[in-house]
Amino acid sequence: AESQDLLKSLTAGLGVALLTTMVGLVGNIVLGLQLTRLDRVADDLVARAQTLGLAVSSDRRHDFPDAARAPLAGSAARTA
């Protein structure tokens, strides 16, 4: 009788451990997928920002060809 009670408590504990492990694995998979999705969106955002920055930079060079040689606003105050 005592060994049966011990076996029942051991089985219950193993069931809880298995359930906890399964929940952790499923949660890990879901979070991993979301992290992958977030990483792809962030990469796309950076690529778009770089493309937009290059386009703006290119437009400014055409509009103001001497702007590349001119000092930045406020740079004289910083060096003084």
mmCIF file of N, CA and C in Angstrom:
data_model
loop_
_atom_site.group_PDB
_atom_site.id
_atom_site.type_symbol
_atom_site.label_atom_id
_atom_site.label_comp_id
_atom_site.label_asym_id
_atom_site.label_seq_id
_atom_site.Cartn_x
_atom_site.Cartn_y
_atom_site.Cartn_z
ATOM 1 N N ALA A 1 0.833 -1.194 0.000
ATOM 2 C CA ALA A 1 0.000 0.000 0.000
ATOM 3 C C ALA A 1 0.875 1.253 0.000
ATOM 4 N N GLU A 2 1.926 1.216 0.786
ATOM 5 C CA GLU A 2 2.798 2.380 0.852
ATOM 6 C C GLU A 2 3.511 2.616 -0.474
ATOM 7 N N SER A 3 3.930 1.536 -1.126
ATOM 8 C CA SER A 3 4.611 1.675 -2.413
ATOM 9 C C SER A 3 3.659 2.168 -3.488
ATOM 10 N N GLN A 4 2.374 1.829 -3.388
ATOM 11 C CA GLN A 4 1.387 2.317 -4.359
ATOM 12 C C GLN A 4 1.179 3.819 -4.198
ATOM 13 N N ASP A 5 1.131 4.297 -2.962
ATOM 14 C CA ASP A 5 0.985 5.737 -2.721
ATOM 15 C C ASP A 5 2.208 6.504 -3.249
ATOM 16 N N LEU A 6 3.382 5.924 -3.025
ATOM 17 C CA LEU A 6 4.609 6.539 -3.514
ATOM 18 C C LEU A 6 4.611 6.606 -5.043
ATOM 19 N N LEU A 7 4.164 5.518 -5.687
ATOM 20 C CA LEU A 7 4.104 5.467 -7.144
ATOM 21 C C LEU A 7 3.094 6.476 -7.688
ATOM 22 N N LYS A 8 1.963 6.660 -7.004
ATOM 23 C CA LYS A 8 0.959 7.631 -7.441
ATOM 24 C C LYS A 8 1.493 9.058 -7.343
ATOM 25 N N SER A 9 2.183 9.369 -6.261
ATOM 26 C CA SER A 9 2.720 10.722 -6.117
ATOM 27 C C SER A 9 3.845 10.971 -7.117
ATOM 28 N N LEU A 10 4.637 9.948 -7.392
ATOM 29 C CA LEU A 10 5.696 10.071 -8.384
ATOM 30 C C LEU A 10 5.109 10.288 -9.771
ATOM 31 N N THR A 11 4.064 9.561 -10.115
ATOM 32 C CA THR A 11 3.410 9.704 -11.415
ATOM 33 C C THR A 11 2.794 11.092 -11.556
ATOM 34 N N ALA A 12 2.182 11.593 -10.505
ATOM 35 C CA ALA A 12 1.599 12.936 -10.544
ATOM 36 C C ALA A 12 2.684 13.997 -10.743
ATOM 37 N N GLY A 13 3.803 13.831 -10.049
ATOM 38 C CA GLY A 13 4.909 14.777 -10.205
ATOM 39 C C GLY A 13 5.496 14.739 -11.595
ATOM 40 N N LEU A 14 5.617 13.540 -12.168
ATOM 41 C CA LEU A 14 6.134 13.426 -13.527
ATOM 42 C C LEU A 14 5.164 14.047 -14.532
ATOM 43 N N GLY A 15 3.877 13.926 -14.280
ATOM 44 C CA GLY A 15 2.877 14.535 -15.157
ATOM 45 C C GLY A 15 2.988 16.053 -15.164
ATOM 46 N N VAL A 16 3.177 16.623 -13.989
ATOM 47 C CA VAL A 16 3.340 18.080 -13.889
ATOM 48 C C VAL A 16 4.617 18.510 -14.607
ATOM 49 N N ALA A 17 5.689 17.758 -14.434
ATOM 50 C CA ALA A 17 6.952 18.097 -15.090
ATOM 51 C C ALA A 17 6.816 18.023 -16.608
ATOM 52 N N LEU A 18 6.134 17.002 -17.102
ATOM 53 C CA LEU A 18 5.943 16.863 -18.542
ATOM 54 C C LEU A 18 5.082 17.994 -19.092
ATOM 55 N N LEU A 19 4.028 18.341 -18.381
ATOM 56 C CA LEU A 19 3.164 19.433 -18.812
ATOM 57 C C LEU A 19 3.928 20.757 -18.833
ATOM 58 N N THR A 20 4.715 21.006 -17.812
ATOM 59 C CA THR A 20 5.515 22.232 -17.755
ATOM 60 C C THR A 20 6.499 22.299 -18.918
ATOM 61 N N THR A 21 7.129 21.179 -19.236
ATOM 62 C CA THR A 21 8.072 21.124 -20.344
ATOM 63 C C THR A 21 7.372 21.382 -21.669
ATOM 64 N N MET A 22 6.210 20.791 -21.861
ATOM 65 C CA MET A 22 5.465 20.991 -23.109
ATOM 66 C C MET A 22 5.034 22.445 -23.280
ATOM 67 N N VAL A 23 4.554 23.057 -22.205
ATOM 68 C CA VAL A 23 4.150 24.469 -22.271
ATOM 69 C C VAL A 23 5.361 25.348 -22.586
ATOM 70 N N GLY A 24 6.489 25.057 -21.982
ATOM 71 C CA GLY A 24 7.704 25.818 -22.257
ATOM 72 C C GLY A 24 8.163 25.684 -23.694
ATOM 73 N N LEU A 25 8.100 24.476 -24.246
ATOM 74 C CA LEU A 25 8.504 24.274 -25.635
ATOM 75 C C LEU A 25 7.584 24.992 -26.605
ATOM 76 N N VAL A 26 6.285 24.900 -26.381
ATOM 77 C CA VAL A 26 5.327 25.583 -27.254
ATOM 78 C C VAL A 26 5.523 27.103 -27.164
ATOM 79 N N GLY A 27 5.699 27.602 -25.949
ATOM 80 C CA GLY A 27 5.943 29.031 -25.789
ATOM 81 C C GLY A 27 7.221 29.474 -26.475
ATOM 82 N N ASN A 28 8.251 28.656 -26.387
ATOM 83 C CA ASN A 28 9.520 28.970 -27.035
ATOM 84 C C ASN A 28 9.361 29.022 -28.551
ATOM 85 N N ILE A 29 8.619 28.101 -29.115
ATOM 86 C CA ILE A 29 8.395 28.090 -30.562
ATOM 87 C C ILE A 29 7.623 29.328 -30.998
ATOM 88 N N VAL A 30 6.566 29.663 -30.272
ATOM 89 C CA VAL A 30 5.763 30.835 -30.621
ATOM 90 C C VAL A 30 6.599 32.111 -30.526
ATOM 91 N N LEU A 31 7.340 32.266 -29.446
ATOM 92 C CA LEU A 31 8.175 33.453 -29.295
ATOM 93 C C LEU A 31 9.302 33.495 -30.329
ATOM 94 N N GLY A 32 9.847 32.341 -30.684
ATOM 95 C CA GLY A 32 10.882 32.291 -31.716
ATOM 96 C C GLY A 32 10.359 32.743 -33.067
ATOM 97 N N LEU A 33 9.147 32.326 -33.400
ATOM 98 C CA LEU A 33 8.541 32.756 -34.658
ATOM 99 C C LEU A 33 8.294 34.260 -34.657
ATOM 100 N N GLN A 34 7.814 34.787 -33.542
ATOM 101 C CA GLN A 34 7.573 36.220 -33.451
ATOM 102 C C GLN A 34 8.884 37.010 -33.535
ATOM 103 N N LEU A 35 9.933 36.502 -32.921
ATOM 104 C CA LEU A 35 11.229 37.172 -32.982
ATOM 105 C C LEU A 35 11.767 37.185 -34.409
ATOM 106 N N THR A 36 11.600 36.071 -35.131
ATOM 107 C CA THR A 36 12.023 36.009 -36.526
ATOM 108 C C THR A 36 11.253 37.018 -37.362
ATOM 109 N N ARG A 37 9.947 37.091 -37.123
ATOM 110 C CA ARG A 37 9.115 38.049 -37.856
ATOM 111 C C ARG A 37 9.543 39.491 -37.547
ATOM 112 N N LEU A 38 9.779 39.785 -36.289
ATOM 113 C CA LEU A 38 10.218 41.121 -35.889
ATOM 114 C C LEU A 38 11.568 41.462 -36.512
ATOM 115 N N ASP A 39 12.470 40.496 -36.578
ATOM 116 C CA ASP A 39 13.785 40.717 -37.170
ATOM 117 C C ASP A 39 13.660 41.047 -38.653
ATOM 118 N N ARG A 40 12.786 40.343 -39.353
ATOM 119 C CA ARG A 40 12.589 40.621 -40.782
ATOM 120 C C ARG A 40 12.001 42.012 -40.999
ATOM 121 N N VAL A 41 11.043 42.391 -40.169
ATOM 122 C CA VAL A 41 10.446 43.725 -40.289
ATOM 123 C C VAL A 41 11.487 44.801 -39.998
ATOM 124 N N ALA A 42 12.315 44.577 -38.990
ATOM 125 C CA ALA A 42 13.359 45.548 -38.653
ATOM 126 C C ALA A 42 14.374 45.668 -39.787
ATOM 127 N N ASP A 43 14.749 44.549 -40.388
ATOM 128 C CA ASP A 43 15.674 44.594 -41.526
ATOM 129 C C ASP A 43 15.073 45.370 -42.689
ATOM 130 N N ASP A 44 13.796 45.145 -42.961
ATOM 131 C CA ASP A 44 13.112 45.864 -44.034
ATOM 132 C C ASP A 44 13.047 47.360 -43.728
ATOM 133 N N LEU A 45 12.782 47.710 -42.477
ATOM 134 C CA LEU A 45 12.722 49.119 -42.079
ATOM 135 C C LEU A 45 14.071 49.808 -42.265
ATOM 136 N N VAL A 46 15.147 49.137 -41.874
ATOM 137 C CA VAL A 46 16.483 49.702 -42.037
ATOM 138 C C VAL A 46 16.816 49.864 -43.518
ATOM 139 N N ALA A 47 16.464 48.866 -44.324
ATOM 140 C CA ALA A 47 16.737 48.957 -45.764
ATOM 141 C C ALA A 47 15.972 50.117 -46.394
ATOM 142 N N ARG A 48 14.719 50.287 -46.002
ATOM 143 C CA ARG A 48 13.929 51.402 -46.536
ATOM 144 C C ARG A 48 14.505 52.746 -46.099
ATOM 145 N N ALA A 49 14.923 52.839 -44.850
ATOM 146 C CA ALA A 49 15.503 54.092 -44.344
ATOM 147 C C ALA A 49 16.800 54.416 -45.086
ATOM 148 N N GLN A 50 17.619 53.408 -45.340
ATOM 149 C CA GLN A 50 18.858 53.644 -46.081
ATOM 150 C C GLN A 50 18.563 54.069 -47.512
ATOM 151 N N THR A 51 17.598 53.427 -48.157
ATOM 152 C CA THR A 51 17.229 53.790 -49.518
ATOM 153 C C THR A 51 16.702 55.215 -49.566
ATOM 154 N N LEU A 52 15.848 55.556 -48.617
ATOM 155 C CA LEU A 52 15.312 56.914 -48.566
ATOM 156 C C LEU A 52 16.422 57.928 -48.295
ATOM 157 N N GLY A 53 17.327 57.604 -47.396
ATOM 158 C CA GLY A 53 18.441 58.502 -47.102
ATOM 159 C C GLY A 53 19.336 58.716 -48.308
ATOM 160 N N LEU A 54 19.613 57.650 -49.056
ATOM 161 C CA LEU A 54 20.427 57.794 -50.263
ATOM 162 C C LEU A 54 19.705 58.623 -51.310
ATOM 163 N N ALA A 55 18.388 58.441 -51.429
ATOM 164 C CA ALA A 55 17.613 59.216 -52.401
ATOM 165 C C ALA A 55 17.619 60.695 -52.034
ATOM 166 N N VAL A 56 17.426 61.011 -50.763
ATOM 167 C CA VAL A 56 17.429 62.406 -50.315
ATOM 168 C C VAL A 56 18.813 63.006 -50.515
ATOM 169 N N SER A 57 19.852 62.253 -50.173
ATOM 170 C CA SER A 57 21.220 62.730 -50.337
ATOM 171 C C SER A 57 21.519 63.000 -51.806
ATOM 172 N N SER A 58 21.072 62.114 -52.678
ATOM 173 C CA SER A 58 21.283 62.289 -54.107
ATOM 174 C C SER A 58 20.535 63.507 -54.628
ATOM 175 N N ASP A 59 19.310 63.713 -54.160
ATOM 176 C CA ASP A 59 18.531 64.880 -54.584
ATOM 177 C C ASP A 59 19.202 66.167 -54.131
ATOM 178 N N ARG A 60 19.736 66.202 -52.943
ATOM 179 C CA ARG A 60 20.376 67.416 -52.429
ATOM 180 C C ARG A 60 21.656 67.730 -53.185
ATOM 181 N N ARG A 61 22.361 66.711 -53.604
ATOM 182 C CA ARG A 61 23.577 66.946 -54.382
ATOM 183 C C ARG A 61 23.244 67.601 -55.715
ATOM 184 N N HIS A 62 22.130 67.186 -56.312
ATOM 185 C CA HIS A 62 21.727 67.787 -57.586
ATOM 186 C C HIS A 62 21.212 69.210 -57.390
ATOM 187 N N ASP A 63 20.492 69.457 -56.296
ATOM 188 C CA ASP A 63 19.931 70.782 -56.043
ATOM 189 C C ASP A 63 20.988 71.775 -55.567
ATOM 190 N N PHE A 64 21.948 71.289 -54.767
ATOM 191 C CA PHE A 64 22.973 72.161 -54.183
ATOM 192 C C PHE A 64 24.351 71.549 -54.421
ATOM 193 N N PRO A 65 24.914 71.728 -55.611
ATOM 194 C CA PRO A 65 26.201 71.063 -55.888
ATOM 195 C C PRO A 65 27.344 71.542 -55.001
ATOM 196 N N ASP A 66 27.273 72.767 -54.465
ATOM 197 C CA ASP A 66 28.337 73.267 -53.595
ATOM 198 C C ASP A 66 28.143 72.869 -52.134
ATOM 199 N N ALA A 67 27.036 72.210 -51.813
ATOM 200 C CA ALA A 67 26.731 71.869 -50.419
ATOM 201 C C ALA A 67 27.728 70.875 -49.845
ATOM 202 N N ALA A 68 28.305 70.046 -50.673
ATOM 203 C CA ALA A 68 29.259 69.047 -50.169
ATOM 204 C C ALA A 68 30.547 69.708 -49.688
ATOM 205 N N ARG A 69 30.897 70.855 -50.266
ATOM 206 C CA ARG A 69 32.128 71.543 -49.877
ATOM 207 C C ARG A 69 31.908 72.559 -48.775
ATOM 208 N N ALA A 70 30.646 72.948 -48.564
ATOM 209 C CA ALA A 70 30.355 73.975 -47.561
ATOM 210 C C ALA A 70 30.408 73.372 -46.164
ATOM 211 N N PRO A 71 30.874 74.143 -45.164
ATOM 212 C CA PRO A 71 30.893 73.617 -43.790
ATOM 213 C C PRO A 71 29.467 73.484 -43.249
ATOM 214 N N LEU A 72 29.303 72.627 -42.310
ATOM 215 C CA LEU A 72 27.997 72.447 -41.676
ATOM 216 C C LEU A 72 27.642 73.673 -40.841
ATOM 217 N N ALA A 73 26.359 73.928 -40.710
ATOM 218 C CA ALA A 73 25.907 75.059 -39.912
ATOM 219 C C ALA A 73 26.360 74.887 -38.472
ATOM 220 N N GLY A 74 26.957 75.902 -37.926
ATOM 221 C CA GLY A 74 27.375 75.855 -36.537
ATOM 222 C C GLY A 74 28.747 75.246 -36.328
ATOM 223 N N SER A 75 29.411 74.795 -37.384
ATOM 224 C CA SER A 75 30.712 74.164 -37.190
ATOM 225 C C SER A 75 31.781 75.183 -36.797
ATOM 226 N N ALA A 76 31.625 76.444 -37.235
ATOM 227 C CA ALA A 76 32.586 77.483 -36.849
ATOM 228 C C ALA A 76 32.503 77.763 -35.358
ATOM 229 N N ALA A 77 31.305 77.700 -34.808
ATOM 230 C CA ALA A 77 31.127 77.959 -33.377
ATOM 231 C C ALA A 77 31.735 76.826 -32.543
ATOM 232 N N ARG A 78 31.704 75.601 -33.077
ATOM 233 C CA ARG A 78 32.251 74.476 -32.339
ATOM 234 C C ARG A 78 33.771 74.503 -32.311
ATOM 235 N N THR A 79 34.396 75.007 -33.383
ATOM 236 C CA THR A 79 35.851 74.994 -33.424
ATOM 237 C C THR A 79 36.461 76.157 -32.664
ATOM 238 N N ALA A 80 35.679 77.205 -32.422
ATOM 239 C CA ALA A 80 36.212 78.383 -31.748
ATOM 240 C C ALA A 80 36.302 78.201 -30.259
#
